[in-house]
XYZ file of C-alpha atoms in Angstrom:
774
model
C -54.506 14.404 -13.221
C -55.554 14.209 -16.862
C -56.114 17.973 -16.869
C -52.314 18.452 -16.940
C -51.059 17.729 -20.438
C -47.302 18.021 -19.759
C -44.781 18.847 -17.022
C -44.198 22.311 -18.450
C -46.614 23.670 -15.851
C -45.839 21.084 -13.196
C -48.623 20.498 -10.678
C -46.191 18.679 -8.353
C -45.481 20.564 -5.164
C -42.606 21.006 -2.712
C -39.712 20.089 -5.023
C -41.249 16.897 -6.412
C -40.080 15.422 -9.704
C -42.700 15.608 -12.441
C -42.673 12.625 -14.824
C -44.886 12.464 -17.948
C -46.895 9.224 -17.963
C -48.423 9.909 -21.333
C -49.288 12.828 -23.570
C -52.150 13.663 -21.260
C -50.973 12.576 -17.814
C -48.103 13.139 -15.378
C -46.846 11.498 -12.191
C -45.226 13.151 -9.131
C -42.169 11.579 -7.466
C -42.218 12.981 -3.949
C -39.108 14.292 -2.213
C -38.189 13.061 1.265
C -40.731 14.133 3.858
C -43.630 14.639 1.427
C -46.450 12.372 0.258
C -49.741 12.469 -1.565
C -50.772 12.627 -5.184
C -49.152 16.031 -5.673
C -46.590 15.589 -2.843
C -48.307 18.327 -0.844
C -48.740 16.313 2.363
C -46.079 16.135 5.097
C -44.749 12.663 5.960
C -42.946 11.656 9.172
C -40.450 8.941 8.202
C -38.491 7.168 10.906
C -38.238 3.756 9.213
C -37.727 4.407 5.487
C -39.221 2.035 2.937
C -37.672 1.954 -0.537
C -39.570 0.813 -3.609
C -36.636 0.045 -5.902
C -36.753 1.244 -9.494
C -40.152 2.444 -10.666
C -41.799 2.068 -14.059
C -40.186 5.310 -15.221
C -36.643 4.174 -14.364
C -36.237 6.283 -11.196
C -35.019 4.761 -7.927
C -36.214 5.714 -4.488
C -33.296 6.950 -2.389
C -32.086 9.009 0.555
C -28.986 11.193 0.352
C -26.981 12.160 3.431
C -24.104 14.591 3.839
C -20.584 13.292 3.133
C -19.174 11.103 5.907
C -15.876 12.614 7.120
C -12.814 10.646 8.252
C -13.465 7.411 6.333
C -10.312 7.606 4.225
C -8.306 4.927 6.068
C -10.987 3.036 7.937
C -14.676 2.721 8.843
C -17.284 0.298 10.160
C -20.964 0.150 9.132
C -23.872 -1.535 10.879
C -27.252 -1.931 9.168
C -30.505 -3.866 9.519
C -33.021 -4.321 6.728
C -36.193 -6.161 5.753
C -36.628 -7.268 2.149
C -39.780 -6.719 0.143
C -41.682 -9.917 -0.511
C -40.755 -10.377 -4.162
C -38.081 -12.139 -6.141
C -36.642 -8.996 -7.754
C -35.620 -7.638 -4.332
C -32.780 -10.160 -4.249
C -31.383 -9.914 -7.757
C -29.272 -6.807 -8.350
C -30.151 -4.076 -5.878
C -28.128 -1.186 -4.464
C -28.280 -0.719 -0.670
C -25.870 2.219 -0.311
C -23.134 4.044 -2.221
C -20.630 6.869 -1.908
C -17.900 7.660 -4.392
C -16.110 9.840 -6.870
C -18.556 9.308 -9.722
C -17.438 11.413 -12.647
C -13.917 12.235 -11.459
C -10.689 10.396 -12.326
C -9.253 8.654 -15.345
C -8.639 5.012 -14.512
C -11.444 4.152 -12.095
C -13.060 6.143 -9.313
C -12.762 5.648 -5.556
C -16.056 4.331 -4.220
C -17.750 2.253 -1.544
C -20.925 0.289 -2.326
C -23.111 -2.417 -0.785
C -25.908 -4.247 -2.568
C -27.710 -7.517 -3.183
C -26.937 -9.895 -6.015
C -28.573 -13.288 -6.565
C -29.669 -13.541 -2.941
C -26.327 -12.556 -1.348
C -24.959 -9.337 0.104
C -22.106 -7.841 -1.960
C -19.634 -5.360 -0.442
C -17.288 -3.675 -2.904
C -14.827 -0.771 -2.795
C -12.071 0.816 -4.879
C -9.220 2.839 -3.356
C -7.990 3.993 -6.744
C -5.920 0.976 -7.754
C -8.546 -1.691 -8.401
C -11.832 -3.031 -7.037
C -12.105 -5.350 -4.018
C -15.296 -7.330 -3.533
C -16.766 -9.684 -0.907
C -19.907 -11.749 -1.447
C -21.725 -13.277 1.517
C -23.283 -16.697 1.657
C -26.922 -16.704 0.426
C -29.351 -15.008 2.810
C -31.627 -17.157 4.964
C -34.990 -15.946 3.689
C -36.782 -17.358 6.735
C -35.337 -14.452 8.738
C -37.559 -11.390 8.870
C -34.653 -8.999 9.485
C -31.102 -9.241 8.180
C -28.096 -7.729 9.946
C -24.949 -6.609 8.117
C -21.662 -5.456 9.608
C -18.830 -4.418 7.335
C -15.668 -2.393 7.567
C -12.243 -1.567 6.227
C -8.826 -0.765 7.651
C -6.481 0.532 4.939
C -6.631 -2.157 2.199
C -8.261 -4.875 4.330
C -12.039 -5.103 4.130
C -14.412 -7.441 5.974
C -18.086 -8.426 5.876
C -20.335 -10.304 8.320
C -23.984 -11.029 7.496
C -26.436 -12.435 10.066
C -24.754 -15.391 11.786
C -22.502 -16.228 8.808
C -18.741 -16.379 9.219
C -16.767 -13.205 8.763
C -15.223 -12.786 5.288
C -12.307 -10.533 4.354
C -10.473 -9.245 1.292
C -7.446 -7.063 0.470
C -7.848 -4.493 -2.265
C -5.393 -4.701 -5.195
C -2.571 -2.268 -5.801
C -0.812 -0.176 -3.194
C -3.244 2.653 -2.487
C -4.723 2.598 1.031
C -7.045 5.627 1.252
C -10.660 6.045 0.149
C -10.996 9.534 -1.338
C -14.676 10.391 -1.689
C -16.315 13.797 -1.660
C -19.875 12.900 -2.656
C -22.984 12.518 -0.541
C -23.858 9.130 0.955
C -26.749 7.495 -0.920
C -29.025 4.882 0.673
C -31.510 2.706 -1.200
C -30.738 4.084 -4.637
C -29.049 6.935 -6.462
C -30.036 10.418 -7.591
C -29.208 9.651 -11.213
C -31.691 7.905 -13.462
C -30.611 4.353 -12.588
C -27.867 2.903 -10.330
C -26.148 1.150 -13.235
C -24.661 4.540 -14.163
C -22.317 4.160 -11.184
C -18.615 3.220 -11.606
C -17.710 -0.272 -12.746
C -17.866 -2.565 -9.729
C -20.668 -0.579 -8.088
C -23.135 -0.741 -10.979
C -26.120 -2.514 -9.399
C -29.045 -2.415 -11.824
C -31.891 -1.533 -9.450
C -32.643 0.242 -6.222
C -33.290 -1.464 -2.881
C -36.750 -2.898 -2.237
C -37.776 -3.071 1.392
C -37.251 -1.330 4.728
C -33.959 -0.187 6.216
C -34.198 0.133 9.976
C -30.597 1.011 10.851
C -27.571 2.480 9.075
C -24.855 3.538 11.484
C -21.190 4.261 10.880
C -18.089 4.403 13.045
C -15.044 6.219 11.663
C -11.561 6.981 12.947
C -13.153 9.335 15.488
C -14.731 6.596 17.582
C -18.422 5.929 18.313
C -21.191 4.605 16.080
C -23.463 7.379 14.834
C -26.425 7.765 12.519
C -25.873 9.114 9.025
C -26.275 12.801 8.283
C -25.464 16.147 9.813
C -27.301 16.543 12.101
C -27.516 12.844 12.796
C -30.420 11.003 11.223
C -31.351 13.828 8.855
C -30.984 13.272 5.094
C -30.286 16.203 2.805
C -32.464 14.883 -0.013
C -34.559 11.929 -1.073
C -37.114 10.598 -3.506
C -40.069 8.203 -3.354
C -39.449 7.090 0.221
C -42.272 6.418 2.685
C -42.756 4.957 6.164
C -42.313 1.224 6.695
C -45.435 -0.447 8.053
C -43.624 -2.923 10.264
C -41.876 -2.184 13.534
C -38.405 -3.773 13.702
C -39.128 -5.237 17.124
C -42.165 -7.000 15.708
C -39.802 -8.799 13.357
C -36.788 -9.398 15.593
C -36.578 -12.431 17.859
C -34.113 -11.914 20.719
C -32.937 -15.261 22.104
C -31.883 -16.353 25.599
C -34.035 -13.825 27.442
C -32.960 -10.790 25.414
C -35.256 -7.788 25.086
C -35.806 -5.849 21.863
C -35.378 -2.092 22.300
C -36.481 0.231 19.535
C -35.433 3.832 18.942
C -36.291 6.262 16.175
C -33.546 5.033 13.859
C -32.278 1.816 15.431
C -33.444 -1.372 17.063
C -31.344 -3.847 19.008
C -31.484 -6.767 21.428
C -30.546 -5.977 25.021
C -28.897 -9.239 26.092
C -28.838 -10.706 29.624
C -25.487 -11.392 31.359
C -23.396 -14.002 29.564
C -24.868 -13.410 26.103
C -24.084 -11.111 23.180
C -24.659 -10.749 19.436
C -27.368 -9.246 17.296
C -29.986 -11.637 18.669
C -28.253 -12.692 21.933
C -27.200 -16.032 20.445
C -23.467 -15.833 21.230
C -21.867 -16.486 24.612
C -19.523 -13.860 26.073
C -15.937 -15.122 26.230
C -13.259 -14.147 28.709
C -11.710 -11.814 26.151
C -14.863 -9.901 25.254
C -15.084 -6.339 26.571
C -18.465 -7.252 28.124
C -16.903 -9.945 30.322
C -16.868 -9.317 34.051
C -14.194 -9.293 35.340
C -12.198 -8.013 32.329
C -9.038 -9.762 31.174
C -5.630 -8.549 32.332
C -3.799 -8.323 28.992
C -1.871 -5.058 28.801
C -2.826 -2.299 26.385
C -1.811 -3.262 22.862
C -1.808 -6.992 23.609
C -4.339 -9.369 22.063
C -6.467 -11.504 24.346
C -7.091 -15.022 22.996
C -9.745 -17.230 24.600
C -8.845 -20.790 25.587
C -11.096 -23.645 26.715
C -10.088 -22.846 30.290
C -9.179 -19.191 30.486
C -7.185 -17.061 28.080
C -3.686 -16.086 26.975
C -2.176 -12.787 25.856
C -0.402 -12.317 22.546
C 2.242 -9.669 23.143
C 3.085 -6.854 20.715
C 6.724 -6.372 19.775
C 8.910 -5.170 22.634
C 6.741 -6.640 25.427
C 6.692 -9.947 27.267
C 5.285 -11.586 30.400
C 2.038 -13.402 31.159
C 0.061 -10.237 30.510
C 2.645 -8.556 28.246
C 3.431 -6.190 31.092
C 7.238 -6.262 30.733
C 9.069 -4.025 28.253
C 12.313 -5.079 26.548
C 14.355 -4.422 23.400
C 14.759 -6.839 20.487
C 18.201 -7.050 18.892
C 18.087 -10.581 17.436
C 14.474 -11.834 17.433
C 13.535 -15.269 18.718
C 10.358 -17.007 17.593
C 8.263 -19.690 19.293
C 6.153 -21.759 16.933
C 3.636 -22.790 19.626
C 2.879 -19.148 20.479
C 2.177 -17.798 16.972
C 5.347 -15.680 16.772
C 5.881 -13.459 13.738
C 7.239 -10.134 12.533
C 6.119 -8.149 9.512
C 7.897 -5.478 7.494
C 6.685 -3.017 4.894
C 7.217 -4.638 1.518
C 8.582 -3.264 -1.715
C 8.374 -4.596 -5.237
C 10.340 -7.758 -5.976
C 8.591 -8.409 -9.242
C 11.403 -9.189 -11.666
C 14.105 -10.289 -9.234
C 14.105 -11.537 -5.653
C 17.321 -12.091 -3.692
C 17.065 -13.037 -0.006
C 19.839 -13.653 2.506
C 18.792 -14.909 5.928
C 20.790 -16.061 8.978
C 18.946 -18.275 11.442
C 19.485 -20.631 14.388
C 16.718 -23.267 14.483
C 15.340 -25.170 17.468
C 12.855 -27.161 15.390
C 12.980 -29.002 12.068
C 9.851 -27.326 10.633
C 8.501 -23.808 10.299
C 8.022 -20.772 8.059
C 11.050 -18.476 7.863
C 9.863 -16.019 5.200
C 6.529 -15.453 3.429
C 5.108 -12.911 0.986
C 2.102 -13.201 -1.318
C -0.179 -11.342 -3.675
C -3.042 -11.586 -1.161
C -3.062 -12.683 2.468
C -5.471 -15.573 2.092
C -5.363 -19.261 1.218
C -6.074 -18.489 -2.454
C -3.278 -15.943 -2.439
C -2.377 -15.749 -6.107
C 1.401 -15.335 -6.454
C 3.559 -16.213 -3.437
C 7.128 -16.847 -2.280
C 7.971 -18.861 0.827
C 11.112 -20.150 2.576
C 10.500 -22.801 5.224
C 12.044 -25.720 7.080
C 10.648 -29.150 6.213
C 11.945 -32.093 8.248
C 15.240 -30.243 8.724
C 15.735 -29.332 5.067
C 15.286 -25.836 3.684
C 12.526 -25.572 1.115
C 12.033 -22.609 -1.233
C 8.692 -22.375 -3.038
C 7.300 -19.699 -5.334
C 4.434 -19.353 -7.763
C 4.325 -16.642 -10.428
C 0.797 -17.421 -11.557
C 1.073 -20.694 -13.442
C 2.776 -23.395 -11.362
C 4.576 -23.825 -8.046
C 8.355 -24.201 -8.284
C 9.998 -26.099 -5.416
C 13.693 -26.149 -4.487
C 14.947 -28.148 -1.491
C 18.358 -28.648 0.072
C 19.782 -32.129 0.453
C 21.582 -31.326 3.684
C 19.690 -30.686 6.892
C 20.073 -28.011 9.525
C 21.049 -28.656 13.144
C 18.209 -28.011 15.564
C 20.018 -27.900 18.902
C 20.530 -24.146 18.813
C 24.283 -24.381 18.371
C 24.649 -23.313 14.734
C 23.882 -20.195 12.765
C 22.928 -21.191 9.220
C 22.913 -18.906 6.183
C 20.295 -19.138 3.452
C 20.624 -17.409 0.092
C 17.499 -17.881 -1.991
C 15.978 -16.060 -4.903
C 14.815 -15.924 -8.456
C 15.356 -13.981 -11.659
C 12.193 -14.315 -13.672
C 11.098 -17.921 -13.207
C 14.612 -19.296 -12.661
C 15.350 -19.845 -8.982
C 18.236 -20.785 -6.721
C 18.674 -21.928 -3.127
C 21.919 -21.974 -1.153
C 22.331 -23.313 2.394
C 25.732 -22.707 3.981
C 27.404 -22.507 0.567
C 25.796 -25.557 -1.058
C 23.640 -24.505 -3.999
C 20.492 -25.841 -5.664
C 19.146 -24.232 -8.864
C 16.013 -24.605 -10.947
C 15.995 -23.629 -14.611
C 12.260 -23.355 -14.945
C 10.319 -23.292 -18.183
C 7.356 -21.522 -16.594
C 5.377 -19.143 -18.783
C 5.129 -16.473 -16.099
C 8.183 -14.473 -15.041
C 6.909 -11.779 -12.650
C 6.085 -12.068 -8.940
C 3.160 -9.838 -7.961
C 3.000 -9.239 -4.204
C 0.928 -6.900 -2.028
C 1.324 -8.299 1.499
C 3.956 -7.376 4.027
C 7.171 -9.376 4.289
C 6.605 -11.912 7.093
C 9.483 -13.329 9.143
C 9.187 -16.339 11.481
C 5.528 -16.943 10.716
C 2.368 -15.186 9.568
C -0.199 -13.227 11.563
C -2.802 -15.908 10.864
C -1.466 -19.230 9.641
C -4.744 -20.236 8.010
C -4.168 -17.389 5.539
C -1.026 -19.057 4.155
C -1.397 -20.546 0.682
C -1.329 -24.362 1.182
C 0.795 -24.742 -1.975
C 3.582 -22.671 -0.361
C 4.318 -25.299 2.301
C 4.762 -29.050 2.425
C 2.190 -29.748 5.169
C 0.195 -27.822 7.757
C 1.543 -24.292 8.277
C 3.598 -23.777 11.415
C 5.705 -20.906 12.609
C 9.483 -21.005 12.971
C 11.053 -21.917 16.321
C 14.467 -20.365 16.881
C 16.395 -17.160 16.262
C 16.953 -14.932 13.233
C 19.709 -12.337 13.148
C 19.887 -11.099 9.563
C 17.427 -10.651 6.677
C 18.511 -8.872 3.488
C 16.067 -8.548 0.581
C 17.389 -7.178 -2.700
C 20.277 -5.506 -0.876
C 17.949 -3.850 1.633
C 18.632 -4.834 5.238
C 15.552 -5.332 7.423
C 15.883 -3.820 10.893
C 14.937 -6.802 13.080
C 13.852 -4.720 16.076
C 10.585 -3.638 17.650
C 11.075 -0.219 16.071
C 12.152 -1.471 12.644
C 9.230 -3.870 12.154
C 5.757 -2.888 11.015
C 4.019 -5.447 13.217
C 4.472 -8.665 15.109
C 3.490 -10.786 18.086
C 5.097 -12.961 20.769
C 8.672 -12.281 19.666
C 11.500 -12.512 22.190
C 15.199 -11.700 22.054
C 17.597 -14.479 21.205
C 20.027 -14.077 24.115
C 18.034 -11.655 26.230
C 20.707 -8.958 25.985
C 20.859 -5.722 23.987
C 23.892 -7.091 22.112
C 22.706 -8.336 18.748
C 24.293 -9.345 15.489
C 26.015 -6.363 13.904
C 24.858 -3.931 16.607
C 28.452 -2.746 16.635
C 29.586 -1.832 13.149
C 32.915 -2.457 11.438
C 33.661 -5.592 13.498
C 33.367 -3.839 16.835
C 32.782 -6.002 19.942
C 29.528 -5.590 21.876
C 29.727 -5.439 25.677
C 26.617 -5.789 27.869
C 26.230 -3.098 30.521
C 23.103 -4.033 32.447
C 20.179 -3.177 30.222
C 22.315 -1.300 27.694
C 25.463 -2.027 25.695
C 28.693 -0.449 24.580
C 30.989 -1.177 21.648
C 34.747 -1.811 21.740
C 35.918 -0.482 18.391
C 38.851 -1.570 16.269
C 41.536 1.000 15.480
C 40.447 3.686 13.001
C 36.811 3.495 14.181
C 34.887 5.327 16.904
C 31.375 6.298 17.967
C 28.701 4.545 20.031
C 28.384 1.788 17.418
C 31.832 2.110 15.767
C 30.302 3.772 12.746
C 32.549 6.841 12.577
C 36.069 7.029 11.248
C 38.531 8.394 13.826
C 39.882 10.667 11.120
C 36.538 12.467 10.934
C 36.029 12.847 14.692
C 37.501 16.341 14.871
C 37.330 17.257 11.214
C 37.472 20.843 10.018
C 34.877 20.514 7.250
C 32.559 23.547 7.195
C 29.136 24.520 5.908
C 27.415 21.114 6.065
C 30.119 19.442 4.008
C 30.726 15.691 4.225
C 33.838 14.259 5.857
C 35.138 11.292 3.856
C 38.013 9.226 5.352
C 40.662 8.247 2.837
C 43.385 5.643 2.619
C 46.135 8.020 3.734
C 44.808 8.010 7.323
C 43.303 11.432 6.765
C 40.090 12.782 5.311
C 38.619 14.838 2.487
C 35.784 17.367 2.665
C 33.050 17.042 0.056
C 31.656 20.560 -0.127
C 27.981 21.402 -0.295
C 26.824 23.312 -3.350
C 28.092 26.887 -3.245
C 31.254 26.189 -1.234
C 34.828 25.244 -2.208
C 38.235 24.971 -0.588
C 40.080 22.313 1.386
C 37.634 22.689 4.257
C 34.797 24.214 2.179
C 35.586 27.601 3.631
C 35.204 29.675 0.452
C 31.848 30.694 -0.988
C 31.426 30.384 -4.748
C 28.828 30.945 -7.446
C 28.551 29.759 -11.029
C 26.286 29.304 -14.022
C 28.324 26.392 -15.406
C 28.677 23.367 -13.116
C 31.873 21.311 -13.138
C 31.512 17.652 -12.127
C 34.441 15.554 -10.860
C 33.113 11.979 -11.068
C 31.885 12.043 -7.454
C 29.647 15.105 -7.783
C 25.918 15.606 -8.136
C 23.190 18.233 -8.265
C 19.678 17.311 -7.151
C 16.883 19.486 -8.566
C 13.360 19.445 -7.102
C 10.698 20.529 -9.584
C 8.413 22.996 -7.749
C 5.665 22.555 -10.360
C 5.588 18.749 -10.358
C 2.016 18.462 -9.042
C 0.745 20.609 -11.905
C 2.687 18.837 -14.666
C 1.228 16.719 -17.421
C 3.319 13.620 -16.743
C 2.659 12.265 -20.222
C 4.904 14.969 -21.653
C 8.458 15.709 -20.456
C 11.240 17.739 -22.035
C 14.748 18.613 -20.875
C 17.593 20.390 -22.638
C 21.144 21.324 -21.633
C 24.682 21.930 -22.857
C 27.549 19.657 -21.809
C 31.224 19.066 -22.494
C 33.505 16.257 -21.372
C 36.785 14.478 -22.027
C 35.389 11.092 -20.954
C 33.672 8.372 -22.996
C 31.349 7.260 -20.171
C 29.135 9.072 -17.683
C 25.622 9.772 -16.444
C 24.507 13.289 -17.418
C 20.854 13.406 -16.268
C 18.607 11.084 -14.273
C 14.962 12.190 -13.985
C 13.414 10.113 -11.190
C 14.177 8.695 -7.761
C 17.657 7.332 -7.024
C 17.183 3.910 -5.460
C 19.083 0.668 -5.642
C 19.111 -1.503 -8.724
C 16.504 -3.943 -7.431
C 13.772 -1.373 -6.870
C 11.633 -1.869 -9.952
C 8.741 0.478 -9.338
C 10.378 3.844 -10.036
C 9.935 5.543 -13.393
C 12.922 7.362 -14.864
C 14.339 9.036 -17.931
C 18.147 8.988 -18.196
C 20.663 10.679 -20.504
C 24.351 9.857 -20.593
C 27.373 8.646 -22.531
C 28.440 5.079 -23.168
C 31.394 4.159 -25.384
C 31.386 7.678 -26.862
C 27.681 7.258 -27.755
C 24.748 9.330 -26.560
C 22.533 6.939 -24.597
C 18.871 7.445 -23.593
C 17.030 5.046 -21.247
C 13.390 5.250 -20.161
C 11.156 3.326 -17.751
C 7.484 4.305 -17.648
C 6.204 1.307 -15.722
C 6.948 -2.293 -15.003
C 9.754 -2.848 -17.504
C 12.732 -0.942 -18.877
C 12.843 -0.427 -22.626
C 16.015 -1.189 -24.531
C 18.285 1.889 -24.248
C 18.552 4.027 -27.387
C 21.966 5.179 -28.595
C 23.508 7.566 -31.135
C 27.221 7.579 -31.951
C 29.086 10.438 -33.581
C 32.463 9.403 -32.097
C 33.410 12.867 -30.874
C 31.741 13.369 -27.497
C 34.941 13.089 -25.481
C 36.788 15.932 -27.267
C 35.931 18.594 -24.696
C 33.584 20.417 -27.094
C 30.215 21.837 -26.103
C 27.133 19.912 -27.233
C 23.473 20.793 -26.911
C 21.098 17.907 -26.199
C 17.305 18.031 -25.922
C 15.135 15.003 -25.069
C 11.340 14.914 -25.386
C 9.024 12.242 -23.999
C 5.518 12.389 -25.456
C 3.737 9.410 -23.900
C 5.784 6.485 -25.279
C 7.425 8.422 -28.132
C 11.010 9.423 -27.294
C 12.897 11.994 -29.384
C 16.463 13.237 -28.882
C 18.037 16.206 -30.625
C 21.797 16.801 -30.721
C 22.764 20.338 -31.718
C 19.191 20.732 -33.021
C 19.446 17.635 -35.240
C 16.999 14.805 -34.611
C 19.198 11.764 -33.853
C 16.784 9.437 -32.000
C 13.063 8.885 -32.518
C 11.493 5.722 -31.136
C 8.135 4.577 -29.770
C 9.171 2.374 -26.840
C 5.694 0.828 -26.457
C 3.245 1.059 -29.375
C 0.584 -0.568 -27.146
C 0.907 2.353 -24.722
C 0.364 0.321 -21.574
C 2.163 3.013 -19.548
C 2.386 6.565 -20.867
C 3.315 8.805 -17.902
C 6.728 9.527 -16.383
C 6.071 9.526 -12.617
C 9.386 10.984 -11.483
C 8.207 12.467 -8.147
C 9.608 15.854 -9.113
C 13.224 14.710 -8.639
C 16.068 15.079 -11.131
C 19.818 14.481 -10.787
C 22.673 15.960 -12.784
C 26.060 14.240 -12.961
C 25.498 11.512 -10.376
C 23.855 10.675 -7.059
C 24.296 11.197 -3.329
C 27.443 9.885 -1.648
C 27.106 6.124 -1.186
C 24.735 5.695 -4.157
C 26.681 4.008 -6.931
C 25.737 4.960 -10.469
C 25.919 1.413 -11.809
C 23.622 0.167 -9.030
C 20.994 2.893 -9.285
C 20.901 2.767 -13.088
C 20.937 -1.041 -13.157
C 24.192 -1.074 -15.141
C 22.766 1.188 -17.863
C 25.538 3.656 -16.950
C 28.800 2.675 -15.282
C 30.023 5.861 -13.645
C 29.220 9.430 -12.742
C 29.829 12.328 -15.093
C 33.158 14.143 -15.448
C 32.825 17.436 -17.278
C 30.687 20.561 -17.404
C 26.931 21.209 -17.662
C 25.127 24.514 -18.223
C 21.932 26.052 -19.623
C 19.572 23.457 -18.146
C 15.913 23.899 -19.110
C 13.294 21.565 -17.637
C 9.771 21.332 -19.060
C 8.545 24.851 -19.820
C 10.511 26.558 -17.076
C 13.084 29.260 -17.414
C 16.750 28.299 -17.139
C 17.417 26.483 -13.870
C 19.753 28.232 -11.434
C 21.903 25.243 -10.573
C 23.592 26.975 -7.640
C 20.249 27.086 -5.777
C 19.760 23.312 -5.838
C 21.118 20.611 -3.535
C 24.479 19.073 -4.368
C 28.023 18.202 -3.356
C 31.525 18.490 -4.771
C 30.435 20.689 -7.693
C 32.885 23.356 -8.836
C 32.765 26.566 -10.829
C 32.826 25.590 -14.490
C 32.909 29.193 -15.637
C 36.601 29.356 -14.770
C 39.009 28.339 -17.533
C 40.948 25.491 -15.963
């Protein structure tokens, strides 16, 4: 081809890539389906062979259309043969799909490759990279088989006959958001190391790939592409010389069957696996006859037969009986456990648990950073020889607290545990007798990602061995109350996220605190009724008798009071004794038990690194919450960002949380806020710089984090004026930053770049017309 001096007049045909070899020569990289010196010949490729990265830095690859429905789960199955050279094992990409080029803090992606002789499976759901590395490949095998998958955050990998490995991705995101094509063997860019961090294999794959199939949420395994088996693009790929069946050795009488894009061993009765090397157990779907475990139950093989692990709300030999759980009972020999969706307990953890043990050992509560033996941080409450033991590790050392007294194990006593920690300092209380630990640990935060486990763990070998005194064992007995950071867990089949082999403590629908306000539970066959004390009514004694036939109108709230009567808290836009009169206003009057909740319609389009709010207010009080931008949740929920404005001791007070910690509140005191005058306040958040203007004078300017670890105010589009919903106490939600709700008037509210907010069109209660002079 020396007659072609450059690629300006490319001689390469059919979409080939022209690459200058020298000043007088060029080279053609053929697209998929073409071959020859100028890529003018057609090529039928059923078993693609990839040549890795060529001398010009280009990888051979195939690109397939985007795989739909892999956001929350998928399973891949592939077979490949390696090229006979050392570089094929070093740092080679097998396949990739991801958000390359989109996103600020790391892109979602899924990648599989080879590194130092092992298969590496890695993925990022947007909150950090998870990675699994297989044991080294057995190079005596002609063909290698890989199965991998993911369900939400949990990923798994099985290579050849190695043991299955699993991992949980960091953070709290659970969906894989990818819009790109699916690349096999290499990448369309110059080299694969341009991919996102964590997927940056240096070279393309070298060898033959016989099978790549995927199963998504929709069901069956299918070939890549649309239509199946058809790539949309490719480069420098040709036909593999070898037939997969010439390389595969099916054991135990199995027969190799080869199709256009797949090859597999057809196993005789009693055998299964990639090469027919595994025996079929009673619980396998191939077993004849099939097991009798009911739908949803888990079949577990035993040396002589099998047993069924029952999902919550079922029991019986085959989990065929349905029942309701009111107070769960656990059986340590049957792997009993319940799990609940977790929330952050990073700075503080306070647990109250009531239990009735039938054994002196067992796990009562467990949570960890990762559900594996090397879990990272963890917190565990367990019974050890009749004593209660509380262990936690914040990243540096394990702190252990243990009660001196022992529990009774005859099932006659309900014991109460109160255990927790603030920073590294922990406490443990059993039936009123307290043990504390003033730790000098360097770490002070508990990072957890797993569910909250009660009574045991889904797989006991995944428990960190440092969290228990000996071999892990589940709890045997009953539990009737679990409260974590003031949040009560609903210990029922409907309240739990998952569980197995859990019964009901007394076998009746009457559980602890089923009837509220000290009502008595009465069993009526398979249901129950409540005998209520005076002043209470309803199916579970949860309604005041004074509100049974109340006259409150227009979605107002009936609030019983101490005078054996009730008060109506009117919805926004209504006033009167029974909220019978419609009203309108531009100035809102707050009474100390009022609130307005504003939902920002433009939240999804906001730049969350910049927030501004301004308003006018007047009051006669020295204390009160004026504005809370963010969710309103209890004081122990640490993950919610907020920006708050209020009064404290006649001072203007600003508090901000942009991430894991709350900055020291900023204050300005002019000593006159309670004189019923009108004041104009404007607060601006520009990343970590906070400025506050009072009557157009700059009174506060502070950078709350010069390192700028967190710079965005993620407030979910929610803002409150004056207070919170009924039952939400200001001091609890604000973590004692503010003591009480606002009493006074607010008007002229401007949020971000919007026009003046029409307060009357928001949600709220007990807000009056502040335009009237009274």
